[in-house]
Tab-separated table of C-alpha atoms in Angstrom:
chain	number	residue	atom	x	y	z
A	171	MET	CA	36.644	-22.817	95.985
A	172	ASN	CA	35.759	-20.003	98.384
A	173	GLN	CA	37.169	-20.315	101.866
A	174	ALA	CA	37.818	-18.378	105.057
A	175	VAL	CA	40.801	-17.638	107.261
A	176	ILE	CA	39.812	-16.665	110.804
A	177	LEU	CA	42.485	-14.874	112.829
A	178	ALA	CA	42.045	-16.108	116.404
A	179	GLY	CA	45.463	-15.446	117.906
A	180	GLY	CA	44.493	-12.617	120.263
A	181	GLN	CA	45.744	-13.213	123.802
A	182	GLY	CA	43.301	-10.899	125.540
A	183	LYS	CA	45.819	-9.595	128.080
A	184	ARG	CA	43.704	-6.523	128.770
A	185	MET	CA	40.819	-8.815	129.696
A	186	LYS	CA	43.005	-9.931	132.647
A	187	ALA	CA	42.072	-13.595	132.402
A	188	PRO	CA	43.959	-16.639	131.032
A	189	ILE	CA	41.571	-17.015	128.103
A	190	PRO	CA	42.260	-16.225	124.422
A	191	LYS	CA	40.316	-13.128	123.417
A	192	PRO	CA	38.156	-14.928	120.797
A	193	MET	CA	36.940	-17.301	123.536
A	194	PHE	CA	35.342	-14.551	125.619
A	195	LYS	CA	31.595	-14.846	125.347
A	196	VAL	CA	28.938	-12.639	123.825
A	197	LEU	CA	25.417	-13.720	124.774
A	198	GLY	CA	26.732	-17.031	126.076
A	199	GLU	CA	28.825	-17.996	123.039
A	200	PRO	CA	32.520	-17.398	122.352
A	201	MET	CA	33.149	-14.579	119.892
A	202	LEU	CA	34.905	-17.157	117.699
A	203	GLU	CA	31.660	-19.155	117.536
A	204	TRP	CA	29.791	-16.145	116.149
A	205	VAL	CA	32.374	-15.716	113.396
A	206	LEU	CA	32.634	-19.400	112.543
A	207	SER	CA	28.863	-19.889	112.421
A	208	ALA	CA	28.542	-16.886	110.065
A	209	CYS	CA	31.061	-18.532	107.712
A	210	GLU	CA	29.158	-21.811	107.900
A	211	ALA	CA	25.827	-20.075	107.219
A	212	ALA	CA	27.397	-18.406	104.178
A	213	GLU	CA	28.320	-21.917	102.964
A	214	LEU	CA	32.012	-21.282	102.504
A	215	SER	CA	33.689	-24.479	101.369
A	216	ARG	CA	36.246	-24.699	104.145
A	217	THR	CA	37.728	-22.697	106.990
A	218	VAL	CA	41.107	-22.503	108.678
A	219	THR	CA	41.671	-20.794	112.012
A	220	GLY	CA	45.001	-19.363	113.095
A	221	TYR	CA	45.570	-19.729	116.831
A	222	GLU	CA	48.163	-19.356	119.573
A	223	SER	CA	46.379	-21.063	122.458
A	224	ASN	CA	45.533	-24.741	122.803
A	225	GLN	CA	42.155	-23.632	124.161
A	226	ILE	CA	41.217	-22.534	120.647
A	227	GLU	CA	42.285	-25.844	119.117
A	228	ALA	CA	40.427	-27.820	121.805
A	229	TYR	CA	37.246	-25.816	121.271
A	230	LEU	CA	37.253	-26.248	117.501
A	231	GLY	CA	38.014	-29.968	117.492
A	232	ASP	CA	37.409	-31.343	114.002
A	233	ARG	CA	35.106	-28.512	113.028
A	234	CYS	CA	37.737	-26.779	110.903
A	235	ARG	CA	41.447	-26.917	110.256
A	236	THR	CA	43.822	-24.986	112.474
A	237	VAL	CA	47.225	-23.407	111.975
A	238	PHE	CA	49.513	-22.587	114.877
A	239	GLN	CA	51.048	-19.093	114.983
A	240	ALA	CA	54.189	-19.389	117.067
A	241	GLU	CA	55.012	-15.663	117.019
A	242	ARG	CA	52.878	-12.535	117.139
A	243	LEU	CA	54.275	-10.533	114.223
A	244	GLY	CA	51.138	-8.840	112.923
A	245	THR	CA	48.006	-9.698	110.971
A	246	GLY	CA	49.895	-10.198	107.744
A	247	HIS	CA	52.238	-12.663	109.435
A	248	ALA	CA	49.235	-14.538	110.845
A	249	VAL	CA	47.773	-15.009	107.365
A	250	MET	CA	51.196	-16.077	106.075
A	251	GLN	CA	50.970	-19.128	108.307
A	252	THR	CA	48.000	-20.330	106.263
A	253	ILE	CA	49.779	-20.254	102.882
A	254	PRO	CA	50.164	-24.080	102.747
A	255	PHE	CA	46.405	-24.322	103.313
A	256	LEU	CA	45.624	-21.635	100.736
A	257	SER	CA	47.921	-23.228	98.148
A	258	GLU	CA	45.855	-26.416	98.096
A	259	ASP	CA	43.219	-24.627	95.990
A	260	THR	CA	43.812	-21.202	94.467
A	261	SER	CA	40.855	-21.220	92.082
A	262	GLY	CA	38.497	-19.095	94.168
A	263	SER	CA	38.594	-16.382	96.813
A	264	THR	CA	39.562	-16.267	100.478
A	265	LEU	CA	37.836	-14.264	103.195
A	266	VAL	CA	40.127	-13.072	105.993
A	267	LEU	CA	38.336	-12.017	109.152
A	268	CYS	CA	38.923	-11.562	112.873
A	269	GLY	CA	37.875	-14.110	115.484
A	270	ASP	CA	37.183	-11.356	118.023
A	271	ALA	CA	34.784	-9.293	115.873
A	272	PRO	CA	31.633	-11.339	116.400
A	273	PHE	CA	29.000	-9.441	114.434
A	274	ILE	CA	30.065	-10.305	110.910
A	275	ASP	CA	26.967	-11.908	109.369
A	276	SER	CA	26.377	-14.410	106.608
A	277	ARG	CA	24.451	-11.900	104.484
A	278	THR	CA	27.399	-9.504	104.498
A	279	ILE	CA	29.786	-12.361	103.647
A	280	ALA	CA	27.661	-13.562	100.738
A	281	ASP	CA	26.852	-10.126	99.313
A	282	SER	CA	30.436	-8.900	99.557
A	283	LEU	CA	31.633	-12.011	97.734
A	284	LEU	CA	29.206	-11.265	94.902
A	285	ARG	CA	30.560	-7.713	94.641
A	286	HIS	CA	34.152	-8.965	94.872
A	287	THR	CA	33.582	-11.452	92.054
A	288	LYS	CA	31.541	-9.129	89.845
A	289	GLU	CA	34.106	-6.333	90.001
A	290	LYS	CA	36.994	-8.786	89.518
A	291	ASN	CA	38.818	-7.310	92.471
A	292	ALA	CA	42.097	-8.640	93.773
A	293	VAL	CA	40.952	-7.474	97.213
A	294	THR	CA	37.618	-6.209	98.535
A	295	VAL	CA	37.478	-4.568	101.937
A	296	ILE	CA	34.289	-5.017	103.945
A	297	THR	CA	33.389	-1.653	105.443
A	298	ALA	CA	30.639	0.005	107.441
A	299	THR	CA	29.399	3.552	107.889
A	300	VAL	CA	29.220	4.687	111.518
A	301	GLU	CA	28.360	7.916	113.282
A	302	GLN	CA	31.478	7.889	115.462
A	303	PRO	CA	34.450	6.700	113.360
A	304	PHE	CA	37.141	7.786	115.830
A	305	GLY	CA	39.925	5.247	116.154
A	306	TYR	CA	39.105	3.318	112.984
A	307	GLY	CA	40.870	3.236	109.636
A	308	ARG	CA	39.063	5.401	107.040
A	309	ILE	CA	38.276	4.157	103.540
A	310	LEU	CA	39.651	6.365	100.764
A	311	ARG	CA	37.429	5.825	97.729
A	312	THR	CA	38.022	6.580	94.048
A	313	ASP	CA	35.654	6.531	91.090
A	314	SER	CA	36.784	3.013	90.225
A	315	GLY	CA	37.393	1.507	93.660
A	316	ILE	CA	39.454	2.501	96.684
A	317	ALA	CA	42.816	4.228	96.994
A	318	GLY	CA	43.597	2.695	100.364
A	319	ILE	CA	42.936	2.799	104.097
A	320	VAL	CA	44.299	5.572	106.290
A	321	GLU	CA	44.582	5.012	110.038
A	322	GLU	CA	43.293	7.565	112.544
A	323	LYS	CA	46.756	8.721	113.605
A	324	ASP	CA	47.844	9.240	110.012
A	325	ALA	CA	44.653	10.869	108.700
A	326	THR	CA	44.295	14.517	107.764
A	327	ASP	CA	41.529	16.631	109.270
A	328	GLU	CA	39.521	16.172	106.079
A	329	GLN	CA	40.049	12.413	106.064
A	330	ARG	CA	38.903	12.157	109.690
A	331	LYS	CA	35.495	13.396	108.547
A	332	ILE	CA	35.036	10.174	106.540
A	333	THR	CA	32.513	7.887	108.248
A	334	GLU	CA	33.129	4.752	106.158
A	335	ILE	CA	35.568	2.611	108.124
A	336	ASN	CA	37.481	-0.632	107.813
A	337	SER	CA	35.891	-3.694	109.442
A	338	GLY	CA	39.099	-5.758	109.341
A	339	CYS	CA	37.447	-8.277	106.974
A	340	TYR	CA	38.748	-8.739	103.421
A	341	TRP	CA	38.001	-10.838	100.376
A	342	PHE	CA	41.056	-11.743	98.282
A	343	ARG	CA	41.436	-13.721	95.119
A	344	THR	CA	43.358	-16.592	96.653
A	345	ALA	CA	46.152	-16.617	94.079
A	346	ASP	CA	46.610	-12.853	94.475
A	347	LEU	CA	46.620	-13.130	98.275
A	348	ILE	CA	49.517	-15.577	98.204
A	349	GLN	CA	51.483	-13.270	95.910
A	350	LEU	CA	50.718	-10.154	97.965
A	351	LEU	CA	51.707	-11.805	101.252
A	352	GLY	CA	55.125	-12.458	99.748
A	353	LYS	CA	55.630	-8.737	99.133
A	354	ILE	CA	54.694	-7.178	102.481
A	355	THR	CA	57.516	-6.232	104.853
A	356	ASN	CA	57.888	-5.374	108.520
A	357	ASP	CA	59.560	-2.045	107.831
A	358	ASN	CA	57.617	-0.090	110.460
A	359	LYS	CA	57.898	0.966	114.087
A	360	GLN	CA	56.298	-2.217	115.363
A	361	GLN	CA	58.355	-4.417	113.020
A	362	GLU	CA	55.184	-6.302	112.183
A	363	TYR	CA	53.649	-7.485	108.919
A	364	TYR	CA	50.351	-5.673	108.333
A	365	LEU	CA	47.660	-7.239	106.192
A	366	THR	CA	46.405	-3.772	105.234
A	367	ASP	CA	49.672	-3.225	103.337
A	368	THR	CA	48.445	-5.709	100.730
A	369	ILE	CA	45.974	-3.107	99.432
A	370	ALA	CA	48.648	-0.556	98.573
A	371	ILE	CA	50.800	-3.296	97.017
A	372	ALA	CA	47.871	-4.535	94.933
A	373	LEU	CA	47.236	-1.032	93.601
A	374	GLN	CA	50.933	-0.571	92.826
A	375	ASP	CA	50.853	-3.822	90.859
A	376	GLY	CA	47.922	-2.562	88.803
A	377	LEU	CA	45.369	-4.787	90.487
A	378	ARG	CA	41.907	-3.583	91.421
A	379	ALA	CA	40.911	-2.934	95.047
A	380	GLY	CA	37.300	-2.343	96.014
A	381	ALA	CA	35.098	-1.950	99.064
A	382	PHE	CA	31.729	-3.355	100.097
A	383	CYS	CA	29.798	-1.297	102.646
A	384	SER	CA	27.763	-3.597	104.869
A	385	LYS	CA	24.241	-2.649	105.913
A	386	ASN	CA	25.169	-3.979	109.366
A	387	PRO	CA	27.206	-1.237	111.103
A	388	ASN	CA	28.098	-3.629	113.926
A	389	VAL	CA	30.440	-5.663	111.709
A	390	VAL	CA	33.234	-3.321	112.806
A	391	LEU	CA	32.748	-3.895	116.535
A	392	GLY	CA	35.338	-5.786	118.566
A	393	ALA	CA	36.553	-5.870	122.154
A	394	ASN	CA	40.005	-5.217	123.553
A	395	ASP	CA	39.035	-5.082	127.227
A	396	ARG	CA	36.165	-5.848	129.593
A	397	LYS	CA	34.452	-2.540	128.843
A	398	GLY	CA	34.491	-3.340	125.139
A	399	LEU	CA	33.163	-6.835	125.842
A	400	LEU	CA	30.281	-5.346	127.819
A	401	LYS	CA	29.468	-3.083	124.871
A	402	LEU	CA	29.394	-6.112	122.566
A	403	ASN	CA	27.063	-7.971	124.912
A	404	THR	CA	24.805	-4.945	125.240
A	405	ALA	CA	24.606	-4.490	121.471
A	406	ALA	CA	23.898	-8.195	120.909
A	407	ARG	CA	21.328	-8.344	123.718
A	408	MET	CA	19.339	-5.393	122.444
A	409	ALA	CA	19.470	-6.627	118.848
A	410	VAL	CA	17.969	-9.962	119.933
A	411	LEU	CA	15.279	-8.305	122.065
A	412	GLU	CA	14.302	-5.982	119.224
A	413	GLN	CA	13.996	-8.940	116.870
A	414	HIS	CA	11.648	-10.677	119.312
A	415	MET	CA	9.600	-7.504	119.698
A	416	ASP	CA	9.229	-7.363	115.932
A	417	ASN	CA	7.884	-10.934	116.138
A	418	GLY	CA	5.234	-10.010	118.720
A	419	VAL	CA	6.998	-10.810	122.011
A	420	GLY	CA	6.243	-8.393	124.866
A	421	PHE	CA	8.595	-6.736	127.367
A	422	CYS	CA	7.249	-4.367	129.990
A	423	CYS	CA	10.846	-3.665	130.980
A	424	THR	CA	14.110	-5.128	129.663
A	425	ASP	CA	16.038	-4.943	132.970
A	426	GLY	CA	18.062	-8.092	133.517
A	427	ILE	CA	16.594	-9.875	130.488
A	428	ILE	CA	19.128	-11.882	128.475
A	429	ILE	CA	17.961	-13.988	125.541
A	430	GLU	CA	20.565	-15.855	123.529
A	431	ARG	CA	20.420	-15.616	119.767
A	432	HIS	CA	19.134	-19.132	118.935
A	433	VAL	CA	16.080	-18.914	121.229
A	434	GLU	CA	12.638	-19.025	119.595
A	435	ILE	CA	9.617	-17.323	121.211
A	436	GLY	CA	6.029	-17.242	119.965
A	437	ALA	CA	3.880	-14.168	119.507
A	438	GLY	CA	1.934	-12.909	122.499
A	439	THR	CA	4.415	-14.215	125.044
A	440	GLU	CA	5.626	-11.766	127.664
A	441	ILE	CA	9.106	-11.940	129.161
A	442	LEU	CA	9.394	-10.295	132.585
A	443	PRO	CA	12.494	-8.704	134.160
A	444	GLY	CA	15.383	-10.795	135.428
A	445	THR	CA	14.756	-13.642	132.982
A	446	ILE	CA	17.604	-15.438	131.194
A	447	ILE	CA	16.809	-17.744	128.262
A	448	ARG	CA	19.695	-19.752	126.862
A	449	GLY	CA	20.730	-22.272	124.246
A	450	ASN	CA	18.160	-23.781	121.906
A	451	SER	CA	15.133	-23.031	124.067
A	452	ARG	CA	11.755	-22.700	122.349
A	453	ILE	CA	8.817	-20.970	123.973
A	454	GLY	CA	5.295	-21.049	122.581
A	455	CYS	CA	2.670	-18.361	122.194
A	456	ASN	CA	0.884	-16.382	124.903
A	457	CYS	CA	3.144	-17.491	127.763
A	458	THR	CA	4.332	-15.443	130.705
A	459	ILE	CA	7.948	-16.162	131.595
A	460	GLY	CA	9.353	-14.473	134.690
A	461	PRO	CA	10.193	-12.596	136.639
A	462	ASN	CA	13.561	-14.127	137.502
A	463	CYS	CA	13.501	-17.292	135.411
A	464	ILE	CA	16.417	-19.219	133.914
A	465	ILE	CA	15.385	-21.322	130.922
A	466	GLU	CA	18.104	-23.367	129.226
A	467	ASN	CA	17.652	-25.756	126.287
A	468	THR	CA	14.027	-26.225	127.269
A	469	VAL	CA	10.858	-26.380	125.169
A	470	ILE	CA	7.737	-24.701	126.577
A	471	GLY	CA	4.288	-24.977	125.010
A	472	ASP	CA	1.605	-22.339	124.580
A	473	ASN	CA	-0.209	-20.481	127.380
A	474	SER	CA	2.172	-21.563	130.142
A	475	VAL	CA	3.166	-19.409	133.110
A	476	LEU	CA	6.560	-19.716	134.799
A	477	ASN	CA	7.406	-17.537	137.790
A	478	SER	CA	10.908	-17.684	139.316
A	479	VAL	CA	11.645	-21.038	137.696
A	480	GLN	CA	14.927	-22.608	136.675
A	481	ALA	CA	14.426	-25.191	133.920
A	482	TYR	CA	17.192	-27.098	132.142
A	483	ASP	CA	17.105	-29.529	129.192
A	484	SER	CA	13.447	-30.386	129.660
A	485	VAL	CA	10.046	-30.202	127.968
A	486	ILE	CA	7.112	-28.300	129.446
A	487	ASP	CA	3.819	-28.652	127.598
A	488	SER	CA	1.022	-26.120	127.109
A	489	ASP	CA	-1.215	-24.614	129.806
A	490	VAL	CA	1.204	-25.380	132.636
A	491	LYS	CA	1.638	-23.179	135.697
A	492	ILE	CA	4.940	-23.420	137.552
A	493	GLY	CA	6.428	-21.470	140.457
A	494	PRO	CA	7.563	-19.599	142.285
A	495	PHE	CA	10.956	-21.063	143.272
A	496	VAL	CA	10.846	-24.268	141.246
A	497	HIS	CA	13.791	-26.206	139.829
A	498	ILE	CA	13.180	-28.368	136.745
A	499	ARG	CA	16.317	-30.437	136.244
A	500	PRO	CA	17.445	-32.138	133.010
A	501	GLY	CA	15.435	-34.940	131.455
A	502	SER	CA	12.046	-33.870	132.783
A	503	HIS	CA	8.742	-33.683	130.922
A	504	ILE	CA	5.848	-31.722	132.402
A	505	ALA	CA	2.572	-32.532	130.635
A	506	SER	CA	-0.246	-30.065	129.969
A	507	ASN	CA	-2.498	-28.511	132.616
A	508	THR	CA	-0.072	-29.400	135.381
A	509	LEU	CA	0.390	-27.233	138.471
A	510	ILE	CA	3.773	-27.142	140.172
A	511	GLY	CA	3.927	-24.768	143.114
A	512	ASP	CA	6.554	-23.189	145.326
A	513	PHE	CA	9.752	-24.919	146.410
A	514	VAL	CA	9.362	-28.013	144.224
A	515	GLU	CA	12.196	-29.821	142.467
A	516	ILE	CA	11.631	-32.139	139.496
A	517	LYS	CA	14.503	-34.237	138.162
A	518	ASN	CA	14.549	-36.659	135.214
A	519	SER	CA	10.842	-37.367	135.600
A	520	GLU	CA	7.628	-37.623	133.606
A	521	ILE	CA	4.788	-35.637	135.163
A	522	GLY	CA	1.392	-36.516	133.696
A	523	ALA	CA	-1.328	-34.121	132.604
A	524	ASN	CA	-3.546	-32.397	135.195
A	525	THR	CA	-1.229	-33.391	138.051
A	526	ALA	CA	-0.663	-31.082	141.032
A	527	ILE	CA	2.581	-30.848	143.009
A	528	SER	CA	1.726	-27.763	144.962
A	529	HIS	CA	4.610	-27.148	147.337
A	530	LEU	CA	7.723	-28.366	149.131
A	531	ALA	CA	8.264	-31.630	147.275
A	532	TYR	CA	11.009	-33.524	145.460
A	533	VAL	CA	10.202	-35.799	142.520
A	534	GLY	CA	13.267	-37.461	141.025
A	535	ASP	CA	13.648	-40.356	138.560
A	536	SER	CA	9.902	-40.973	138.540
A	537	ASN	CA	6.996	-41.593	136.187
A	538	VAL	CA	3.963	-39.785	137.550
A	539	GLY	CA	0.572	-40.403	135.944
A	540	GLU	CA	-2.306	-38.073	135.188
A	541	TYR	CA	-4.549	-36.361	137.772
A	542	VAL	CA	-2.113	-37.175	140.567
A	543	ASN	CA	-1.940	-35.070	143.724
A	544	ILE	CA	1.389	-34.971	145.551
A	545	GLY	CA	1.115	-33.327	148.955
A	546	CYS	CA	3.384	-31.014	150.876
A	547	GLY	CA	6.741	-32.379	152.015
A	548	CYS	CA	6.745	-35.504	149.824
A	549	ALA	CA	9.885	-37.024	148.350
A	550	THR	CA	10.815	-39.828	146.027
A	551	VAL	CA	13.857	-41.411	147.635
A	552	ASN	CA	15.659	-42.341	144.451
A	553	PHE	CA	19.281	-42.843	145.573
A	554	ASP	CA	20.506	-45.526	147.961
A	555	GLY	CA	24.117	-44.356	147.945
A	556	ILE	CA	25.124	-46.680	145.109
A	557	LYS	CA	22.500	-46.523	142.388
A	558	LYS	CA	19.429	-44.513	141.449
A	559	SER	CA	16.050	-46.168	141.010
A	560	ARG	CA	12.678	-45.012	139.687
A	561	CYS	CA	9.249	-44.674	141.210
A	562	GLU	CA	6.026	-45.352	139.300
A	563	ILE	CA	2.884	-43.484	140.336
A	564	GLY	CA	-0.370	-44.389	138.602
A	565	ASP	CA	-3.165	-42.134	137.402
A	566	HIS	CA	-5.360	-40.445	140.040
A	567	ALA	CA	-3.039	-41.443	142.883
A	568	PHE	CA	-3.093	-39.300	146.007
A	569	ILE	CA	0.191	-38.929	147.873
A	570	GLY	CA	-0.428	-37.624	151.380
A	571	CYS	CA	1.770	-34.990	153.001
A	572	ASN	CA	5.240	-36.025	154.141
A	573	THR	CA	5.154	-39.316	152.246
A	574	ASN	CA	8.500	-40.904	151.332
A	575	LEU	CA	8.499	-43.278	148.360
A	576	ILE	CA	11.570	-45.532	148.632
A	577	ALA	CA	12.498	-46.385	145.045
A	578	PRO	CA	12.056	-48.698	143.288
A	579	VAL	CA	8.398	-48.753	144.220
A	580	SER	CA	5.136	-48.657	142.280
A	581	LEU	CA	1.783	-47.139	143.224
A	582	GLY	CA	-1.287	-48.212	141.253
A	583	THR	CA	-4.249	-46.299	139.856
A	584	TYR	CA	-6.179	-44.408	142.561
A	585	ALA	CA	-3.682	-45.580	145.177
A	586	TYR	CA	-3.507	-43.442	148.329
A	587	THR	CA	-0.844	-42.905	150.950
A	588	ALA	CA	-1.630	-41.559	154.387
A	589	ALA	CA	0.242	-38.502	155.643
A	590	GLY	CA	3.626	-39.345	157.120
A	591	THR	CA	3.875	-42.738	155.406
A	592	THR	CA	7.127	-44.295	154.215
A	593	VAL	CA	6.359	-46.632	151.317
A	594	THR	CA	8.813	-49.501	150.811
A	595	ALA	CA	6.586	-51.915	148.880
A	596	ASP	CA	4.303	-51.678	145.853
A	597	VAL	CA	0.782	-50.372	146.510
A	598	PRO	CA	-1.947	-51.912	144.328
A	599	ASP	CA	-4.796	-50.081	142.605
A	600	TYR	CA	-7.312	-48.389	144.929
A	601	ALA	CA	-5.339	-49.358	148.073
A	602	LEU	CA	-4.375	-47.107	150.976
A	603	ALA	CA	-0.846	-47.342	152.401
A	604	ILE	CA	-0.505	-46.371	156.063
A	605	ASP	CA	2.749	-46.535	157.982
A	606	ARG	CA	2.478	-44.921	161.402
A	607	GLY	CA	4.227	-46.047	164.545
A	608	THR	CA	2.594	-46.002	168.006
A	609	LEU	CA	2.061	-42.459	169.230
A	610	ASN	CA	3.585	-41.928	172.685
A	611	ILE	CA	2.473	-38.891	174.697
A	612	ARG	CA	4.512	-37.998	177.772
A	613	ASP	CA	2.538	-35.814	180.131
A	614	GLY	CA	4.403	-32.953	181.760
A	615	TYR	CA	7.530	-33.369	179.625
A	616	SER	CA	8.133	-29.716	178.847
A	617	LYS	CA	7.297	-28.613	182.384
A	618	LYS	CA	9.950	-30.918	183.811
A	619	LYS	CA	12.404	-29.829	181.088
A	620	PHE	CA	12.184	-26.156	181.997
A	621	GLU	CA	12.247	-26.819	185.744
A	622	THR	CA	15.678	-28.341	185.359
């Protein structure tokens, strides 16, 4: 059985926030989520996460097993806490990796395991070659494997020229890992147990140590402070944008554009500055999204145009034009060829095809038919202070300006409402609803007002 141990005990003190370091987000997801999802994509049999904060345990839930690390005594000590877990099955190999190094990828995990198994290594270090290796442990290679890892402060001038560095991820034969953990000591200035010491011990015991150099140089990247976290977000953001460009998505400028890694976008679509696309959103082909849109967990069809729109947990079909300054709230479905103009809010509603809601309107908890026109200043009054009710608007209905529909109410096919009407009863097909009080005109009112 091949398994993973994720070290997620970092406190993140230099982040200056009461959040464990692995829970700080990169492109909207905790760093721990990036690592865990890479292990899942690599189809490792099981995973255990070492933690110090209850926030980690609460986030993981039943997703994987957790082990509490009561003391911070080094990386080796952290892995020691998982020995009861490791001892349950020692037949395969164990990957040890850091919960605050988010860019480990499933391809690197799988390929390094193949190398680890083929070479019959006791330990295989995952490495990367970088242009600026300063601050990282250098990999000392031999003809048959590696001789060890030398840290920056301990390296000679010649060793500092080495550009292959330690990622902090290691494959171990599980049985060997348990034995090696029992031999490391805390005989150092920090009085901590270092996992890297297992390599030297393995070599002393006549075991083989190897290295796998990942094609992804970002596997080494982590964050110790807010500046480092910004660098991670910048690297992740640009990697996602470049992937979309390779798939035919256009960007005239990338300023303010953030696209999370699970978003799908069709070829020919252009994303304009200031646009944020989150979650599991899917956008079709030949759309224009932006400027200044927020799209979250929303599906958008082909050839649609959204300008300064916020859309959440909704479906927008093809050939729709929305904006500017429109809010599409969760549970909404906007059918094809619909026009939704400025300062309109849609909430938990079905909007039929070829309908126009041009400006300054609120449609909430409603089913709106096809070819409907909703005028300026209209509102569905869906909440009576206790419960919410729905409005039904039939095909080809015409809702005059400043109409209030007091839910629950139903308007039939081709029903009309006169401007300024408050509808409190159902309106049948082809009928006109008019609700206007007597108009009183007081001559000379303003003249008398200003004379006083």
